[in-house]
Amino acid sequence: MWSILAQKTSTVSEDPVTKANELWHTVKTFLATQGLQFAINVVVALAIFLVGKWIANILSRFCNRLMKQAKVDETLARFLSNIVYSILLVIVVLAALSELGINTTSLAAVLAAAGFAVGMAFQGTLSNFSSGVMLILFKPFRVGDYIEAAGTAGVVEEIQIFTTSMRTGDNIAIVVPNSHITSGNIRNFSIKENRRIDLVIGCGYDDDLKAVKSFLEEVVNGDERVLADPAPVIAVNELADSSVNFVVRPWVKNADYWATRWDLTERIKLGFDERGFTIPYPSRDVHLYNESAVSAES
């Protein structure tokens, strides 16, 4: 029908009345010769569209149910099921238009070109989407974890398809594109149950090393939050320029890390003061020469 109308429209005269009469004659001729078949095609196309839309809806729900059973994140499952539904619906529409006699080859080519152009325009967004899928599927961190990624650190508040929301220690909200997170290293401070505290404690060269070590062991072992397994490490690590440096490395529960670290540091400093141990400042010997005296001697 569409090709016949196009041919007739291109050959009619310029007179509007004549053009309208010839067009109406063409329509009547078409209805008389092919009207029944066209009506059947319309009914079939409508049936294809309605049934296809119903099937697409069922399949998208089925995919959503499968992803939920596989414990895929709800946001990701809903997003992917919507994509499945949209793709199936486009196929159904093309099939219905083809039943009406419309050439869908060129239309499919236009849709493909448009999809490619949109994909290039939203390249960064698609990169964030794929990164969000990876974060949700592989779960390098979860909501509530304290992480360091994309040049920032904070508590993860929400993992979305395109971005991840974090909260810093001073309660500042940060929204980070997912592609920035997956493109670098991710440090998750919360994923492990236990965490080691690393302290470097320096004492003077004139102090009794055995007494200092014994005091450090007393402080560490006296804190009930310090774990017995793995055992804490207290050892002389370095003979530095101004001090003898001990490493103090106890293990604690992740939740007790900062409180234990601060308490141990305070107790060690107070204990050094009580016992007379020194925490030396960096020092340097400066030698002064009298130029006139040196010249006279020479």
mmCIF file of C-alpha atoms in Angstrom:
data_model
loop_
_atom_site.group_PDB
_atom_site.id
_atom_site.type_symbol
_atom_site.label_atom_id
_atom_site.label_comp_id
_atom_site.label_asym_id
_atom_site.label_seq_id
_atom_site.Cartn_x
_atom_site.Cartn_y
_atom_site.Cartn_z
ATOM 1 C CA MET A 1 0.000 0.000 0.000
ATOM 2 C CA TRP A 2 2.694 2.444 1.014
ATOM 3 C CA SER A 3 4.669 2.036 -2.235
ATOM 4 C CA ILE A 4 1.526 2.491 -4.354
ATOM 5 C CA LEU A 5 0.552 5.681 -2.542
ATOM 6 C CA ALA A 6 4.083 7.024 -2.866
ATOM 7 C CA GLN A 7 4.111 6.395 -6.614
ATOM 8 C CA LYS A 8 0.711 8.003 -7.150
ATOM 9 C CA THR A 9 1.611 11.024 -5.046
ATOM 10 C CA SER A 10 4.759 11.660 -7.080
ATOM 11 C CA THR A 11 2.901 11.565 -10.427
ATOM 12 C CA VAL A 12 -0.217 13.621 -9.682
ATOM 13 C CA SER A 13 -0.674 17.129 -11.034
ATOM 14 C CA GLU A 14 -0.038 20.245 -9.060
ATOM 15 C CA ASP A 15 -3.758 21.179 -8.880
ATOM 16 C CA PRO A 16 -4.875 20.527 -5.252
ATOM 17 C CA VAL A 17 -8.369 19.449 -6.257
ATOM 18 C CA THR A 18 -7.096 17.110 -8.932
ATOM 19 C CA LYS A 19 -4.461 15.786 -6.569
ATOM 20 C CA ALA A 20 -7.070 15.064 -3.886
ATOM 21 C CA ASN A 21 -9.366 13.325 -6.403
ATOM 22 C CA GLU A 22 -6.594 11.161 -7.768
ATOM 23 C CA LEU A 23 -5.424 10.276 -4.267
ATOM 24 C CA TRP A 24 -8.957 9.288 -3.233
ATOM 25 C CA HIS A 25 -9.304 7.210 -6.398
ATOM 26 C CA THR A 26 -6.065 5.450 -5.558
ATOM 27 C CA VAL A 27 -7.227 4.714 -2.028
ATOM 28 C CA LYS A 28 -10.562 3.330 -3.284
ATOM 29 C CA THR A 29 -8.798 1.185 -5.841
ATOM 30 C CA PHE A 30 -6.449 -0.154 -3.205
ATOM 31 C CA LEU A 31 -9.279 -0.905 -0.769
ATOM 32 C CA ALA A 32 -11.235 -2.663 -3.511
ATOM 33 C CA THR A 33 -8.330 -4.854 -4.590
ATOM 34 C CA GLN A 34 -6.197 -5.281 -1.454
ATOM 35 C CA GLY A 35 -8.338 -3.876 1.366
ATOM 36 C CA LEU A 36 -9.161 -7.242 2.874
ATOM 37 C CA GLN A 37 -5.537 -8.355 2.890
ATOM 38 C CA PHE A 38 -4.447 -5.029 4.405
ATOM 39 C CA ALA A 39 -7.070 -5.340 7.154
ATOM 40 C CA ILE A 40 -5.819 -8.859 7.892
ATOM 41 C CA ASN A 41 -2.245 -7.535 8.037
ATOM 42 C CA VAL A 42 -3.311 -4.783 10.462
ATOM 43 C CA VAL A 43 -4.987 -7.321 12.719
ATOM 44 C CA VAL A 44 -1.976 -9.634 12.566
ATOM 45 C CA ALA A 45 0.424 -6.747 13.247
ATOM 46 C CA LEU A 46 -1.680 -5.641 16.210
ATOM 47 C CA ALA A 47 -1.744 -9.215 17.499
ATOM 48 C CA ILE A 48 2.041 -9.488 17.089
ATOM 49 C CA PHE A 49 2.503 -6.268 19.032
ATOM 50 C CA LEU A 50 0.159 -7.187 21.901
ATOM 51 C CA VAL A 51 1.356 -10.785 22.255
ATOM 52 C CA GLY A 52 4.992 -9.788 21.822
ATOM 53 C CA LYS A 53 4.681 -7.065 24.448
ATOM 54 C CA TRP A 54 3.098 -9.574 26.842
ATOM 55 C CA ILE A 55 5.890 -12.099 26.207
ATOM 56 C CA ALA A 56 8.567 -9.394 26.617
ATOM 57 C CA ASN A 57 7.046 -8.428 29.955
ATOM 58 C CA ILE A 58 7.034 -12.064 31.113
ATOM 59 C CA LEU A 59 10.633 -12.640 30.021
ATOM 60 C CA SER A 60 11.881 -9.465 31.703
ATOM 61 C CA ARG A 61 10.166 -10.475 34.955
ATOM 62 C CA PHE A 62 11.636 -13.964 34.635
ATOM 63 C CA CYS A 63 15.150 -12.496 34.214
ATOM 64 C CA ASN A 64 14.574 -10.255 37.213
ATOM 65 C CA ARG A 65 13.481 -13.259 39.291
ATOM 66 C CA LEU A 66 16.538 -15.279 38.224
ATOM 67 C CA MET A 67 18.898 -12.455 39.172
ATOM 68 C CA LYS A 68 17.225 -12.086 42.563
ATOM 69 C CA GLN A 69 17.626 -15.828 43.162
ATOM 70 C CA ALA A 70 21.298 -15.431 42.253
ATOM 71 C CA LYS A 71 21.448 -12.672 44.907
ATOM 72 C CA VAL A 72 22.260 -9.960 42.368
ATOM 73 C CA ASP A 73 21.813 -6.450 43.725
ATOM 74 C CA GLU A 74 18.196 -5.311 43.403
ATOM 75 C CA THR A 75 19.096 -2.071 41.610
ATOM 76 C CA LEU A 76 21.219 -3.912 39.054
ATOM 77 C CA ALA A 77 18.579 -6.630 38.573
ATOM 78 C CA ARG A 78 15.863 -4.058 37.915
ATOM 79 C CA PHE A 79 18.076 -2.096 35.519
ATOM 80 C CA LEU A 80 19.085 -5.186 33.489
ATOM 81 C CA SER A 81 15.506 -6.476 33.329
ATOM 82 C CA ASN A 82 14.396 -3.101 31.944
ATOM 83 C CA ILE A 83 17.107 -3.329 29.278
ATOM 84 C CA VAL A 84 15.901 -6.832 28.324
ATOM 85 C CA TYR A 85 12.318 -5.570 28.091
ATOM 86 C CA SER A 86 13.308 -2.592 25.912
ATOM 87 C CA ILE A 87 15.302 -4.765 23.480
ATOM 88 C CA LEU A 88 12.471 -7.286 23.159
ATOM 89 C CA LEU A 89 9.923 -4.514 22.652
ATOM 90 C CA VAL A 90 11.984 -3.008 19.800
ATOM 91 C CA ILE A 91 12.092 -6.437 18.124
ATOM 92 C CA VAL A 92 8.308 -6.787 18.515
ATOM 93 C CA VAL A 93 7.666 -3.336 17.004
ATOM 94 C CA LEU A 94 9.904 -4.111 14.012
ATOM 95 C CA ALA A 95 8.093 -7.425 13.464
ATOM 96 C CA ALA A 96 4.691 -5.675 13.587
ATOM 97 C CA LEU A 97 5.801 -2.974 11.129
ATOM 98 C CA SER A 98 7.202 -5.628 8.804
ATOM 99 C CA GLU A 99 3.788 -7.360 8.782
ATOM 100 C CA LEU A 100 2.240 -4.086 7.589
ATOM 101 C CA GLY A 101 4.567 -4.080 4.600
ATOM 102 C CA ILE A 102 6.899 -1.377 5.872
ATOM 103 C CA ASN A 103 10.548 -1.931 4.992
ATOM 104 C CA THR A 104 12.217 -2.357 8.383
ATOM 105 C CA THR A 105 15.728 -2.915 7.040
ATOM 106 C CA SER A 106 16.442 0.784 6.696
ATOM 107 C CA LEU A 107 14.705 1.464 9.993
ATOM 108 C CA ALA A 108 16.907 -1.112 11.739
ATOM 109 C CA ALA A 109 19.973 0.499 10.164
ATOM 110 C CA VAL A 110 18.867 3.914 11.442
ATOM 111 C CA LEU A 111 18.302 2.497 14.935
ATOM 112 C CA ALA A 112 21.725 0.842 14.873
ATOM 113 C CA ALA A 113 23.388 4.080 13.804
ATOM 114 C CA ALA A 114 21.491 6.004 16.450
ATOM 115 C CA GLY A 115 22.492 3.439 19.068
ATOM 116 C CA PHE A 116 26.131 3.747 18.043
ATOM 117 C CA ALA A 117 25.960 7.560 18.214
ATOM 118 C CA VAL A 118 24.316 7.445 21.619
ATOM 119 C CA GLY A 119 26.910 4.942 22.806
ATOM 120 C CA MET A 120 29.748 7.234 21.728
ATOM 121 C CA ALA A 121 28.076 10.246 23.332
ATOM 122 C CA PHE A 122 27.575 8.389 26.615
ATOM 123 C CA GLN A 123 30.890 6.569 26.587
ATOM 124 C CA GLY A 124 31.806 7.801 30.060
ATOM 125 C CA THR A 125 28.359 6.931 31.411
ATOM 126 C CA LEU A 126 28.567 3.429 29.957
ATOM 127 C CA SER A 127 32.008 3.035 31.508
ATOM 128 C CA ASN A 128 30.548 4.002 34.886
ATOM 129 C CA PHE A 129 27.703 1.543 34.329
ATOM 130 C CA SER A 130 30.014 -1.381 33.533
ATOM 131 C CA SER A 131 32.157 -0.471 36.546
ATOM 132 C CA GLY A 132 29.041 -0.357 38.721
ATOM 133 C CA VAL A 133 28.073 -3.830 37.523
ATOM 134 C CA MET A 134 31.541 -5.101 38.454
ATOM 135 C CA LEU A 135 31.360 -3.527 41.909
ATOM 136 C CA ILE A 136 27.934 -5.001 42.582
ATOM 137 C CA LEU A 137 28.805 -8.476 41.270
ATOM 138 C CA PHE A 138 32.311 -8.925 42.719
ATOM 139 C CA LYS A 139 31.722 -6.872 45.902
ATOM 140 C CA PRO A 140 35.235 -5.579 46.721
ATOM 141 C CA PHE A 141 33.451 -3.533 49.393
ATOM 142 C CA ARG A 142 29.994 -3.241 50.906
ATOM 143 C CA VAL A 143 27.855 -0.496 52.376
ATOM 144 C CA GLY A 144 29.344 0.494 55.735
ATOM 145 C CA ASP A 145 32.947 -0.396 54.836
ATOM 146 C CA TYR A 146 35.697 2.181 55.251
ATOM 147 C CA ILE A 147 37.671 2.263 51.999
ATOM 148 C CA GLU A 148 40.279 4.306 50.198
ATOM 149 C CA ALA A 149 39.749 4.598 46.439
ATOM 150 C CA ALA A 150 39.847 7.162 43.627
ATOM 151 C CA GLY A 151 42.005 9.482 45.729
ATOM 152 C CA THR A 152 39.573 9.707 48.629
ATOM 153 C CA ALA A 153 38.708 7.752 51.769
ATOM 154 C CA GLY A 154 35.473 7.326 53.674
ATOM 155 C CA VAL A 155 32.607 5.096 54.703
ATOM 156 C CA VAL A 156 30.566 3.660 51.822
ATOM 157 C CA GLU A 157 26.943 4.772 52.147
ATOM 158 C CA GLU A 158 25.444 3.617 48.837
ATOM 159 C CA ILE A 159 26.582 1.705 45.747
ATOM 160 C CA GLN A 160 24.598 2.730 42.684
ATOM 161 C CA ILE A 161 24.800 1.757 39.027
ATOM 162 C CA PHE A 162 26.831 4.803 37.984
ATOM 163 C CA THR A 163 28.259 6.258 41.212
ATOM 164 C CA THR A 164 29.253 5.328 44.759
ATOM 165 C CA SER A 165 28.385 7.616 47.682
ATOM 166 C CA MET A 166 30.905 7.923 50.516
ATOM 167 C CA ARG A 167 31.112 9.851 53.794
ATOM 168 C CA THR A 168 34.415 11.173 55.093
ATOM 169 C CA GLY A 169 35.454 11.227 58.742
ATOM 170 C CA ASP A 170 34.419 14.880 59.063
ATOM 171 C CA ASN A 171 30.936 14.058 57.678
ATOM 172 C CA ILE A 172 31.382 15.327 54.122
ATOM 173 C CA ALA A 173 29.424 13.489 51.413
ATOM 174 C CA ILE A 174 31.437 12.484 48.336
ATOM 175 C CA VAL A 175 29.970 11.012 45.133
ATOM 176 C CA VAL A 176 32.601 9.116 43.125
ATOM 177 C CA PRO A 177 32.075 7.826 39.540
ATOM 178 C CA ASN A 178 32.399 4.045 39.550
ATOM 179 C CA SER A 179 34.913 4.016 36.699
ATOM 180 C CA HIS A 180 37.317 6.076 38.834
ATOM 181 C CA ILE A 181 37.086 3.455 41.582
ATOM 182 C CA THR A 182 37.685 0.381 39.414
ATOM 183 C CA SER A 183 40.513 2.019 37.460
ATOM 184 C CA GLY A 184 42.799 2.097 40.526
ATOM 185 C CA ASN A 185 43.601 0.270 43.724
ATOM 186 C CA ILE A 186 40.891 -0.196 46.355
ATOM 187 C CA ARG A 187 41.955 -0.363 50.016
ATOM 188 C CA ASN A 188 39.236 -1.850 52.195
ATOM 189 C CA PHE A 189 39.969 -1.300 55.880
ATOM 190 C CA SER A 190 36.812 -3.052 57.077
ATOM 191 C CA ILE A 191 36.750 -6.321 55.175
ATOM 192 C CA LYS A 192 39.096 -8.179 57.551
ATOM 193 C CA GLU A 193 38.058 -9.057 61.084
ATOM 194 C CA ASN A 194 41.409 -8.214 62.690
ATOM 195 C CA ARG A 195 43.855 -5.386 62.050
ATOM 196 C CA ARG A 196 47.427 -4.702 63.179
ATOM 197 C CA ILE A 197 48.480 -1.495 64.884
ATOM 198 C CA ASP A 198 51.917 -0.259 63.793
ATOM 199 C CA LEU A 199 53.672 2.047 66.253
ATOM 200 C CA VAL A 200 57.271 3.248 66.207
ATOM 201 C CA ILE A 201 58.517 4.231 69.681
ATOM 202 C CA GLY A 202 61.964 5.774 70.101
ATOM 203 C CA CYS A 203 64.036 5.914 73.280
ATOM 204 C CA GLY A 204 67.400 7.480 74.068
ATOM 205 C CA TYR A 205 70.700 5.676 73.624
ATOM 206 C CA ASP A 206 71.363 6.093 77.347
ATOM 207 C CA ASP A 207 68.121 4.333 78.369
ATOM 208 C CA ASP A 208 68.027 0.704 79.494
ATOM 209 C CA LEU A 209 66.760 -1.140 76.408
ATOM 210 C CA LYS A 210 65.605 -4.173 78.393
ATOM 211 C CA ALA A 211 63.638 -1.973 80.786
ATOM 212 C CA VAL A 212 62.046 -0.062 77.898
ATOM 213 C CA LYS A 213 61.095 -3.279 76.101
ATOM 214 C CA SER A 214 59.677 -4.767 79.320
ATOM 215 C CA PHE A 215 57.560 -1.645 79.862
ATOM 216 C CA LEU A 216 56.240 -1.728 76.288
ATOM 217 C CA GLU A 217 55.292 -5.391 76.693
ATOM 218 C CA GLU A 218 53.523 -4.542 79.957
ATOM 219 C CA VAL A 219 51.480 -1.781 78.312
ATOM 220 C CA VAL A 220 50.516 -3.887 75.298
ATOM 221 C CA ASN A 221 49.689 -7.078 77.207
ATOM 222 C CA GLY A 222 47.761 -5.086 79.815
ATOM 223 C CA ASP A 223 45.177 -3.924 77.262
ATOM 224 C CA GLU A 224 42.346 -6.444 77.072
ATOM 225 C CA ARG A 225 41.544 -5.419 73.499
ATOM 226 C CA VAL A 226 44.927 -6.690 72.247
ATOM 227 C CA LEU A 227 44.610 -10.188 70.783
ATOM 228 C CA ALA A 228 46.810 -13.036 71.961
ATOM 229 C CA ASP A 229 46.722 -14.650 68.518
ATOM 230 C CA PRO A 230 48.425 -13.363 66.462
ATOM 231 C CA ALA A 231 50.891 -12.469 69.192
ATOM 232 C CA PRO A 232 52.022 -8.830 69.418
ATOM 233 C CA VAL A 233 55.523 -7.995 68.193
ATOM 234 C CA ILE A 234 57.801 -5.683 70.199
ATOM 235 C CA ALA A 235 61.365 -5.458 68.933
ATOM 236 C CA VAL A 236 64.275 -3.106 68.321
ATOM 237 C CA ASN A 237 63.889 -2.106 64.699
ATOM 238 C CA GLU A 238 66.438 0.640 64.052
ATOM 239 C CA LEU A 239 69.425 2.425 65.524
ATOM 240 C CA ALA A 240 68.470 5.847 64.260
ATOM 241 C CA ASP A 241 70.453 9.102 64.366
ATOM 242 C CA SER A 242 68.939 10.315 67.628
ATOM 243 C CA SER A 243 67.089 7.322 69.084
ATOM 244 C CA VAL A 244 66.739 3.585 69.329
ATOM 245 C CA ASN A 245 63.435 2.778 67.625
ATOM 246 C CA PHE A 246 61.143 -0.019 68.759
ATOM 247 C CA VAL A 247 58.320 -1.392 66.621
ATOM 248 C CA VAL A 248 55.161 -2.099 68.607
ATOM 249 C CA ARG A 249 52.710 -4.203 66.581
ATOM 250 C CA PRO A 250 49.695 -5.579 68.449
ATOM 251 C CA TRP A 251 46.643 -7.102 66.738
ATOM 252 C CA VAL A 252 43.114 -5.961 67.633
ATOM 253 C CA LYS A 253 39.572 -6.296 66.344
ATOM 254 C CA ASN A 254 38.911 -3.972 63.454
ATOM 255 C CA ALA A 255 36.328 -2.032 65.425
ATOM 256 C CA ASP A 256 38.856 -1.407 68.248
ATOM 257 C CA TYR A 257 41.679 -0.161 66.011
ATOM 258 C CA TRP A 258 41.652 3.603 66.549
ATOM 259 C CA ALA A 259 40.632 3.592 70.219
ATOM 260 C CA THR A 260 43.353 1.079 71.076
ATOM 261 C CA ARG A 261 45.980 2.930 69.046
ATOM 262 C CA TRP A 262 45.255 6.232 70.776
ATOM 263 C CA ASP A 263 45.165 4.670 74.249
ATOM 264 C CA LEU A 264 48.456 2.797 73.772
ATOM 265 C CA THR A 265 50.197 5.930 72.505
ATOM 266 C CA GLU A 266 49.017 7.924 75.514
ATOM 267 C CA ARG A 267 49.990 5.242 78.058
ATOM 268 C CA ILE A 268 53.438 4.813 76.548
ATOM 269 C CA LYS A 269 54.141 8.550 76.725
ATOM 270 C CA LEU A 270 52.920 8.806 80.335
ATOM 271 C CA GLY A 271 54.908 5.711 81.303
ATOM 272 C CA PHE A 272 58.079 7.095 79.733
ATOM 273 C CA ASP A 273 57.645 10.256 81.805
ATOM 274 C CA GLU A 274 57.128 8.305 85.040
ATOM 275 C CA ARG A 275 60.125 6.006 84.487
ATOM 276 C CA GLY A 276 62.489 8.634 83.206
ATOM 277 C CA PHE A 277 62.824 7.165 79.734
ATOM 278 C CA THR A 278 63.613 9.746 77.101
ATOM 279 C CA ILE A 279 62.036 10.341 73.746
ATOM 280 C CA PRO A 280 64.904 12.279 72.170
ATOM 281 C CA TYR A 281 64.419 15.126 69.777
ATOM 282 C CA PRO A 282 66.336 15.053 66.509
ATOM 283 C CA SER A 283 69.745 16.555 67.276
ATOM 284 C CA ARG A 284 72.730 17.696 65.302
ATOM 285 C CA ASP A 285 76.228 18.710 66.387
ATOM 286 C CA VAL A 286 77.218 22.154 65.149
ATOM 287 C CA HIS A 287 80.897 23.105 65.176
ATOM 288 C CA LEU A 288 81.803 26.831 65.075
ATOM 289 C CA TYR A 289 85.190 27.989 63.894
ATOM 290 C CA ASN A 290 86.758 31.430 64.507
ATOM 291 C CA GLU A 291 88.172 32.459 61.156
ATOM 292 C CA SER A 292 90.613 34.990 62.661
ATOM 293 C CA ALA A 293 91.985 32.413 65.069
ATOM 294 C CA VAL A 294 92.357 29.891 62.302
ATOM 295 C CA SER A 295 94.185 32.470 60.127
ATOM 296 C CA ALA A 296 96.523 33.372 62.991
ATOM 297 C CA GLU A 297 97.404 29.768 63.647
ATOM 298 C CA SER A 298 98.135 29.213 59.998
#
